[in-house]
Structures are given as C-alpha cells and as structure tokens.
Amino acid sequence: MSNEASSAKVPVTVLTGYLGAGKTTLLNRILSEPHGKKYAVIVNEFGEIGIDNDLVVGADEEVFEMNNGCICCTVRGDLVRILGGLMRRKGKFDAIIVETTGLADPAPVAQTFFIDDNVGRKTKLDAVVTVADAKWLNERLKDAPEAKNQIAFADVILINKTDLVSREELGEIEARIRGINPYAKVHKTERAKIPLDEVLGRNAFDLDRILDLEPEFLENDGHDHDHHHHDHGHGDDHDHGPGRAHRRGLKHYHDEEMRSVSLRSDKPLDPDKFFPWVQDLVQKEGLNILRCKGILSFKGDDRRFVFQGVHMILDGDHQRPWNEDEKRDSRIVFIGRNLPEEKIRQGFEGCVA
Amino acid sequence: MTDSHSDTPSVIGRAHPVAAGAPVVAAHVLGHTAVFVLGEEALLFVEPKGQARRIVVHDGAILATAADGSRIVSGGDDGKVVATDANGETRIVATDRKHRWIDHVAIAPDGAVAWSAGRSAFVQAQELREFEAPSTVGGLAFLPKGSRLAVAHYNGASLWFPNAPQAAPEKLEWKGSHLSATIGPDGRFLVTTMQEPMLHGWRLADRQHLRMSGYAARVTSLGWTAGGRFLATSGSNQIILWPFQGKDGPMGKQPRLLAPSERRVEVVACHPRHEVVAAGYDDGLVLLVRVEDGAEILAKKPGAAPVAALAWSADGKALAFGTEGGEAGVIDLA
C-alpha cells in the first residue's frame, strides 16, 4: 500500500463486462496466480461458477433507490450488507473483488462507496475494470446500453479474445472504445492474460490520484499498430499536449450518444462560482453524466483541488500544493450520454475568477 | 476530547479491562457474565474477576447476535445459527440448507428463535417456519407478545405470524431500504433504520407514518430507554432521543439531544431500570448520560478505535464495552 493515509481501507475492485466477455476467466486468473495475496470475492449467481477460493460470497445485485426519489442515487443494498460482514474478517484478505453480472450498471456499485458511510469508512473503491469481447463488443454497443455503460464507466478496459479478430477489427474496436471513453487504460488480451498490477491496486478513485486526465492513447502497446488519433476535431479538446498533436491519426469514432467532454482553463477559477455551477450541473444532468473528474486551480489558493463524481454524487478535496514549475491549469472531464457540451463549456468558462 | 471531559464525574476507575485480542463487534451480559462477541469465530466470556474464556461458535465471521438473559443466539457466515448458554455450552439451532450467511437473529419472549439468510426469514418454535421477503431482510424484531415478527426489507416491512402460515403477512410500505427494526416495549410502534440517515416508523394500530430525520450518518444503533419513553439512537454528534410516551409518539415533536460532542455517537445502550443511556463515540469515548437533565458521567476515555459494543447487565450494575480495536472492559457500578 503506497498511500499511508488510506492504507487501513481495504481496496475493492469492481469487475464488469458483458455476458461472455471473459470476466470469470480474469477472476480465476487473479485468484490462481502466485501473487501471495488473498482476495475475498463477491460473485453473482453463487455456486454456478467454479471459483477456487475460500472467501467467495454470493450477491443478489439488489439495486436500491434512495428515499429522496432521485433515480441516480442508487446503491447496491446487498453490497452494504456483504462488505459489512466481510469487514468482520478484516485481516483474512488483502483486497476485495466484486464481480457484477453482464447486464449490471456499474454506477450503483460505485455510488455505494460514496453514499454509505460505513462502507466508505472501511473500504475504498480501487477501480472499475471492464472486460470487453473483441469479437462482439461492436454488436453489443449497438444493441445493449449496459455494454456501453460499462465501457464509459471503466478505469481499465481489457479488450479480450483478441485472437478471434483480425488486426483491423481490433483497431476498429479500440477506436470505438476510445470514442466513448478516452480516459481508461486499455489493454488487449487473450484469455484475459494480463499482469495483475494492471488491474488491481490502481487507485483510480483515489482523489490523490486523479492525474490521468490526459486521454489515453495507444501509448504503451501500440508498436505494431497504427496510432488511432482520437481527435475530437471540433476545437473542443484542449488536452492535446505538444507531442500528441502530431500523432498519425487514422480512425476516429464519435459515439453518437456516449462521449466525453473535456474542459481546460489556464485562468484560475472562482470557487464561489465553480461549486454552485457544478452542483447545479450534476443535479440537472446527473442522470446522463456517468463519471467526472477534475483538477482545479482556484484563485488565491496554492493547493490543487481535485474532485470526482458518479452521476449526481461529487467528492472533492484539496490535494497537494501546486509545484513551482507546474502549470496551474484547471481540467475537468465529463463522460456521459447526450451531454450538452456547449452549455457545459460556457458554464465552465463562467467560473473563471 | 479528553480535555472537554476533564470536569466530568468519572467511573473509569471501576473498569476491569479485558484483553479481547480481536475486534469486538457486540456485547451482552448473561447474569453476571459479560460476553464479548468477536468479529470472527468466538465469544469471550468474562465472569466477575474471572479469566476470559474463549468459546468458538462459528467457523468464520459472526454477523449477528441477540441475547435474552440466559443465552446468546448468533448467526455466522458459516450458515449456522448457534445458541450459547451462560455456561458457554453451545447448541446448533439451525444450519442454512444453502450455507448462506445468517444476517440477522432475534429471540422471542417465549424463547423462539428467528433468523434470516438473504430474503428468507425463519422462526424455529415447535416447527420451523419460513417467510420469503420481497428482498433481502434488513432486520428482525418480535412484537412484545412474540406471536408476530416484524421483517424489515426494501420498501417497507412485513408483519408475519409464523404460527399461522396460512395468514398473509401484513405489509407496511415506505419507499427505501429498511436495514433494522425495533418495536417498543408497549408494542405500539415499529421503527426501522434506513439506508438514508433517517428512521421510519409506523404506528401499528393505524399505520400512521413517523419520519425521524436530521442525522449526520446512517443510524446503526438504537434502543428503548427504561419504561420505553424514549428511543435513543446513534448517527449524530449527540444522542438523539425520540419521545414515544404520547399517543402520537414523536409526531410533531422535537427529539431530545444529549451529550453533544465533536465526535459521532456509534453505539447506544439504555440502562434497564433508569432513564440513563450509555453512548460510545467514534473516538473511543463512553459516557453515561441521564435523560432527565443530561448529566454526564465519563465511563471510558477516548482511545485508539471507535466504540463498537455496549451492554448493560439486567440489574444495571455492570456495563460491558468493546471497541473495533479490541479494547474491552467491564465497568462495575454496584
């Protein structure tokens, strides 16, 4: 555990992916590799999956609405119960993995960690890992909103079963994924074979780790591929660093429905304008905003303010001081459905101090 | 917090420390024997001035316990319901056929034992009865006469007559997730804790709703003061006491707020004979608070971990406490 402040909290990794994509294969790989760690596993459809582990708990995926009637403030009632029970055996395992059904929306799982005090005090959401089927994801993105949600929500995406598709098809599927979620770490795998530290211990929900606001391109493993240039192309992406603008772009998809809006300002923001604006935005658009995160520079404030959100729930705090040589830019990313980009952009610009 | 209570009268000198050796999740007192429920496997029996005895009751986590003065009934993640008497003798009451977690247990005044596993609620009296709730059971509470069991779940609670299997359970509806249930000693009101930081209640005679909100956090501990005039609850930076003496209960009334602190109340335990509430805070502090005038007595100084368990003996002369960090003790108030 690198982060001492939160080291007492047990990290929880959420594993999503449409039916048949390879979640169970990945799960069995995590459990069987000789890493010396112990995992408690919360699975759905208890007993139907052969998992060799002492600490397997069956879950019911009960998604509960909160009493305030807001349909995005849902929690996984069974997770509140199960995590509470598992915490009684704290010390018997190093981390928890929650496997969701193929049709599950990851949001209620994530929101459980923000909404429920007892869960949030003892455990922390580490990352949402989505396994995608290289051969079938394109089809699912057309006919299954759940599959698109899972891609949009992910911090880490495994494009699995790459051996079943051609290089061109693989490029296509990756570009599709990028069109929806340019901020996730994408890996290409066969039989979910991946170094486990790429999946576990990511700290993606840690406020101190909201660093990867640059879109993730084919940086690591693109050596045998052409680079797909995910250029938003509408003058709306201010995130392009100098090295990035000259990438050889080939294919680029915009998902017509689910996409990301990225905002940046080099002028300090006024917190008295920003917070009311962002609160109002997530109140009105929270249903469509799946994830958001940002690093902010406020006027007269020498510390970075970081925040993240899931639908209507926002969580933010001061992080470290800005470094001397660091550019004090404010950056925010929203990933969601049918986002009113122009309205968001104008609202954000109105927050400049 | 120590400083703010430096002037408070104290009984900390009367505490007998107990080395629990593991996180304490609940406590009960059987006669004069304090019993600490550990997070895993065992109950720790501590007789006055005696050695601690570790009694293994489950193979895994202990998820729920209830006591009726002569025995402790526990439910575990091993799918077992176990009864342990004051001598430490254990008996398996039931084993879930699917080895599901036993999430909740309750004991009826006549000794019948109830438990739940997932959506299924059970009562073992002469026969084993089963009730399938519409969602996972959040809590169980017997009515004072014991013939009916309140089962809290998503979107309300059901009142079930285990001995009349043909009678459909009475449904009490209220949107949201209901996580535990309690019924006052006079049996007039059912109160549930909710996923939101609030309580919900029903007056059973006419199903009138009671809404009790204003908490900072989810309420995880509650209890009725001696005589049943107040429902004392955790979930705030003070003890919240809802008045239930009138015909309408707390409807339209303000709760009484006692023992304010900068820290959150985690556990409350009501004295069995007097209107006194023991409150355990998330910094390890324990205070005894008189309802009448709010007078406070320091029972345990703040420590390393939140208080997780408080239990009075039936005569009110001993108070057992335990923390998430395994700090535990018995305070002799005789």
PDB file of C-alpha atoms in Angstrom, chain B residues 90-188:
ATOM      1  CA  THR B  90     -23.217 -24.277  22.569  1.00  0.00           C
ATOM      2  CA  ARG B  91     -26.006 -25.812  20.533  1.00  0.00           C
ATOM      3  CA  ILE B  92     -26.607 -25.516  16.802  1.00  0.00           C
ATOM      4  CA  VAL B  93     -30.136 -24.202  16.296  1.00  0.00           C
ATOM      5  CA  ALA B  94     -30.046 -24.451  12.517  1.00  0.00           C
ATOM      6  CA  THR B  95     -27.800 -24.737   9.508  1.00  0.00           C
ATOM      7  CA  ASP B  96     -28.929 -22.941   6.386  1.00  0.00           C
ATOM      8  CA  ARG B  97     -29.504 -25.512   3.675  1.00  0.00           C
ATOM      9  CA  LYS B  98     -27.610 -23.399   1.154  1.00  0.00           C
ATOM     10  CA  HIS B  99     -24.992 -22.310   3.685  1.00  0.00           C
ATOM     11  CA  ARG B 100     -25.965 -18.708   3.175  1.00  0.00           C
ATOM     12  CA  TRP B 101     -24.837 -16.051   5.601  1.00  0.00           C
ATOM     13  CA  ILE B 102     -27.069 -15.665   8.628  1.00  0.00           C
ATOM     14  CA  ASP B 103     -27.526 -11.917   8.567  1.00  0.00           C
ATOM     15  CA  HIS B 104     -29.915 -11.307  11.455  1.00  0.00           C
ATOM     16  CA  VAL B 105     -31.155 -13.075  14.572  1.00  0.00           C
ATOM     17  CA  ALA B 106     -33.852 -12.307  17.148  1.00  0.00           C
ATOM     18  CA  ILE B 107     -35.272 -14.037  20.227  1.00  0.00           C
ATOM     19  CA  ALA B 108     -38.985 -14.013  21.073  1.00  0.00           C
ATOM     20  CA  PRO B 109     -40.195 -13.522  24.651  1.00  0.00           C
ATOM     21  CA  ASP B 110     -41.245 -17.195  24.661  1.00  0.00           C
ATOM     22  CA  GLY B 111     -37.787 -18.277  23.558  1.00  0.00           C
ATOM     23  CA  ALA B 112     -38.480 -18.909  19.890  1.00  0.00           C
ATOM     24  CA  VAL B 113     -35.522 -18.012  17.700  1.00  0.00           C
ATOM     25  CA  ALA B 114     -35.776 -16.097  14.435  1.00  0.00           C
ATOM     26  CA  TRP B 115     -33.084 -15.557  11.838  1.00  0.00           C
ATOM     27  CA  SER B 116     -32.703 -14.507   8.259  1.00  0.00           C
ATOM     28  CA  ALA B 117     -30.484 -15.509   5.359  1.00  0.00           C
ATOM     29  CA  GLY B 118     -30.826 -13.396   2.253  1.00  0.00           C
ATOM     30  CA  ARG B 119     -34.515 -12.977   1.561  1.00  0.00           C
ATOM     31  CA  SER B 120     -35.594 -15.836   3.783  1.00  0.00           C
ATOM     32  CA  ALA B 121     -36.736 -15.284   7.343  1.00  0.00           C
ATOM     33  CA  PHE B 122     -37.159 -18.267   9.658  1.00  0.00           C
ATOM     34  CA  VAL B 123     -38.665 -18.899  13.049  1.00  0.00           C
ATOM     35  CA  GLN B 124     -37.871 -22.047  14.984  1.00  0.00           C
ATOM     36  CA  ALA B 125     -40.537 -22.697  17.593  1.00  0.00           C
ATOM     37  CA  GLN B 126     -42.118 -26.138  17.720  1.00  0.00           C
ATOM     38  CA  GLU B 127     -41.737 -26.214  13.975  1.00  0.00           C
ATOM     39  CA  LEU B 128     -39.509 -24.408  11.539  1.00  0.00           C
ATOM     40  CA  ARG B 129     -41.423 -21.696   9.682  1.00  0.00           C
ATOM     41  CA  GLU B 130     -40.170 -19.792   6.681  1.00  0.00           C
ATOM     42  CA  PHE B 131     -41.160 -16.487   5.118  1.00  0.00           C
ATOM     43  CA  GLU B 132     -39.787 -15.256   1.816  1.00  0.00           C
ATOM     44  CA  ALA B 133     -39.428 -11.465   1.975  1.00  0.00           C
ATOM     45  CA  PRO B 134     -39.658  -9.402  -1.225  1.00  0.00           C
ATOM     46  CA  SER B 135     -35.952  -8.522  -0.917  1.00  0.00           C
ATOM     47  CA  THR B 136     -33.036  -9.207   1.394  1.00  0.00           C
ATOM     48  CA  VAL B 137     -34.105  -8.968   5.009  1.00  0.00           C
ATOM     49  CA  GLY B 138     -32.719  -5.854   6.693  1.00  0.00           C
ATOM     50  CA  GLY B 139     -33.752  -6.607  10.243  1.00  0.00           C
ATOM     51  CA  LEU B 140     -35.981  -8.666  12.544  1.00  0.00           C
ATOM     52  CA  ALA B 141     -37.952  -7.695  15.636  1.00  0.00           C
ATOM     53  CA  PHE B 142     -40.530  -9.649  17.604  1.00  0.00           C
ATOM     54  CA  LEU B 143     -43.600  -7.915  18.913  1.00  0.00           C
ATOM     55  CA  PRO B 144     -43.720  -7.997  22.729  1.00  0.00           C
ATOM     56  CA  LYS B 145     -46.160 -10.902  22.747  1.00  0.00           C
ATOM     57  CA  GLY B 146     -43.909 -12.838  20.426  1.00  0.00           C
ATOM     58  CA  SER B 147     -46.591 -14.080  18.098  1.00  0.00           C
ATOM     59  CA  ARG B 148     -45.645 -11.679  15.342  1.00  0.00           C
ATOM     60  CA  LEU B 149     -42.282 -10.950  13.780  1.00  0.00           C
ATOM     61  CA  ALA B 150     -41.527  -7.673  12.016  1.00  0.00           C
ATOM     62  CA  VAL B 151     -39.295  -8.251   8.995  1.00  0.00           C
ATOM     63  CA  ALA B 152     -37.704  -5.104   7.540  1.00  0.00           C
ATOM     64  CA  HIS B 153     -36.808  -5.079   3.846  1.00  0.00           C
ATOM     65  CA  TYR B 154     -36.700  -2.878   0.780  1.00  0.00           C
ATOM     66  CA  ASN B 155     -39.727  -0.582   0.519  1.00  0.00           C
ATOM     67  CA  GLY B 156     -41.130  -1.403   3.920  1.00  0.00           C
ATOM     68  CA  ALA B 157     -41.628  -4.132   6.456  1.00  0.00           C
ATOM     69  CA  SER B 158     -43.822  -7.195   6.816  1.00  0.00           C
ATOM     70  CA  LEU B 159     -45.564  -8.344   9.980  1.00  0.00           C
ATOM     71  CA  TRP B 160     -45.509 -12.088   9.895  1.00  0.00           C
ATOM     72  CA  PHE B 161     -47.378 -14.599  12.060  1.00  0.00           C
ATOM     73  CA  PRO B 162     -45.019 -17.572  11.994  1.00  0.00           C
ATOM     74  CA  ASN B 163     -47.591 -19.837  13.631  1.00  0.00           C
ATOM     75  CA  ALA B 164     -50.315 -19.008  11.168  1.00  0.00           C
ATOM     76  CA  PRO B 165     -48.707 -19.988   7.871  1.00  0.00           C
ATOM     77  CA  GLN B 166     -51.952 -19.526   6.024  1.00  0.00           C
ATOM     78  CA  ALA B 167     -52.267 -15.873   7.055  1.00  0.00           C
ATOM     79  CA  ALA B 168     -50.660 -13.470   4.618  1.00  0.00           C
ATOM     80  CA  PRO B 169     -48.097 -11.177   6.253  1.00  0.00           C
ATOM     81  CA  GLU B 170     -49.298  -7.649   6.817  1.00  0.00           C
ATOM     82  CA  LYS B 171     -47.372  -5.211   4.632  1.00  0.00           C
ATOM     83  CA  LEU B 172     -46.186  -1.846   5.871  1.00  0.00           C
ATOM     84  CA  GLU B 173     -44.960   0.248   2.999  1.00  0.00           C
ATOM     85  CA  TRP B 174     -42.436   3.016   2.831  1.00  0.00           C
ATOM     86  CA  LYS B 175     -40.047   3.540  -0.064  1.00  0.00           C
ATOM     87  CA  GLY B 176     -36.403   2.875   0.500  1.00  0.00           C
ATOM     88  CA  SER B 177     -34.159   0.322   2.111  1.00  0.00           C
ATOM     89  CA  HIS B 178     -35.009  -0.570   5.713  1.00  0.00           C
ATOM     90  CA  LEU B 179     -31.998  -2.011   7.479  1.00  0.00           C
ATOM     91  CA  SER B 180     -33.018  -2.887  11.003  1.00  0.00           C
ATOM     92  CA  ALA B 181     -36.183  -2.992  13.041  1.00  0.00           C
ATOM     93  CA  THR B 182     -37.200  -2.376  16.624  1.00  0.00           C
ATOM     94  CA  ILE B 183     -40.506  -2.394  18.456  1.00  0.00           C
ATOM     95  CA  GLY B 184     -41.044  -0.515  21.714  1.00  0.00           C
ATOM     96  CA  PRO B 185     -41.874  -2.366  24.904  1.00  0.00           C
ATOM     97  CA  ASP B 186     -45.535  -1.343  24.623  1.00  0.00           C
ATOM     98  CA  GLY B 187     -45.713  -2.776  21.108  1.00  0.00           C
ATOM     99  CA  ARG B 188     -47.387   0.296  19.635  1.00  0.00           C
TER     100      ARG B 188
END
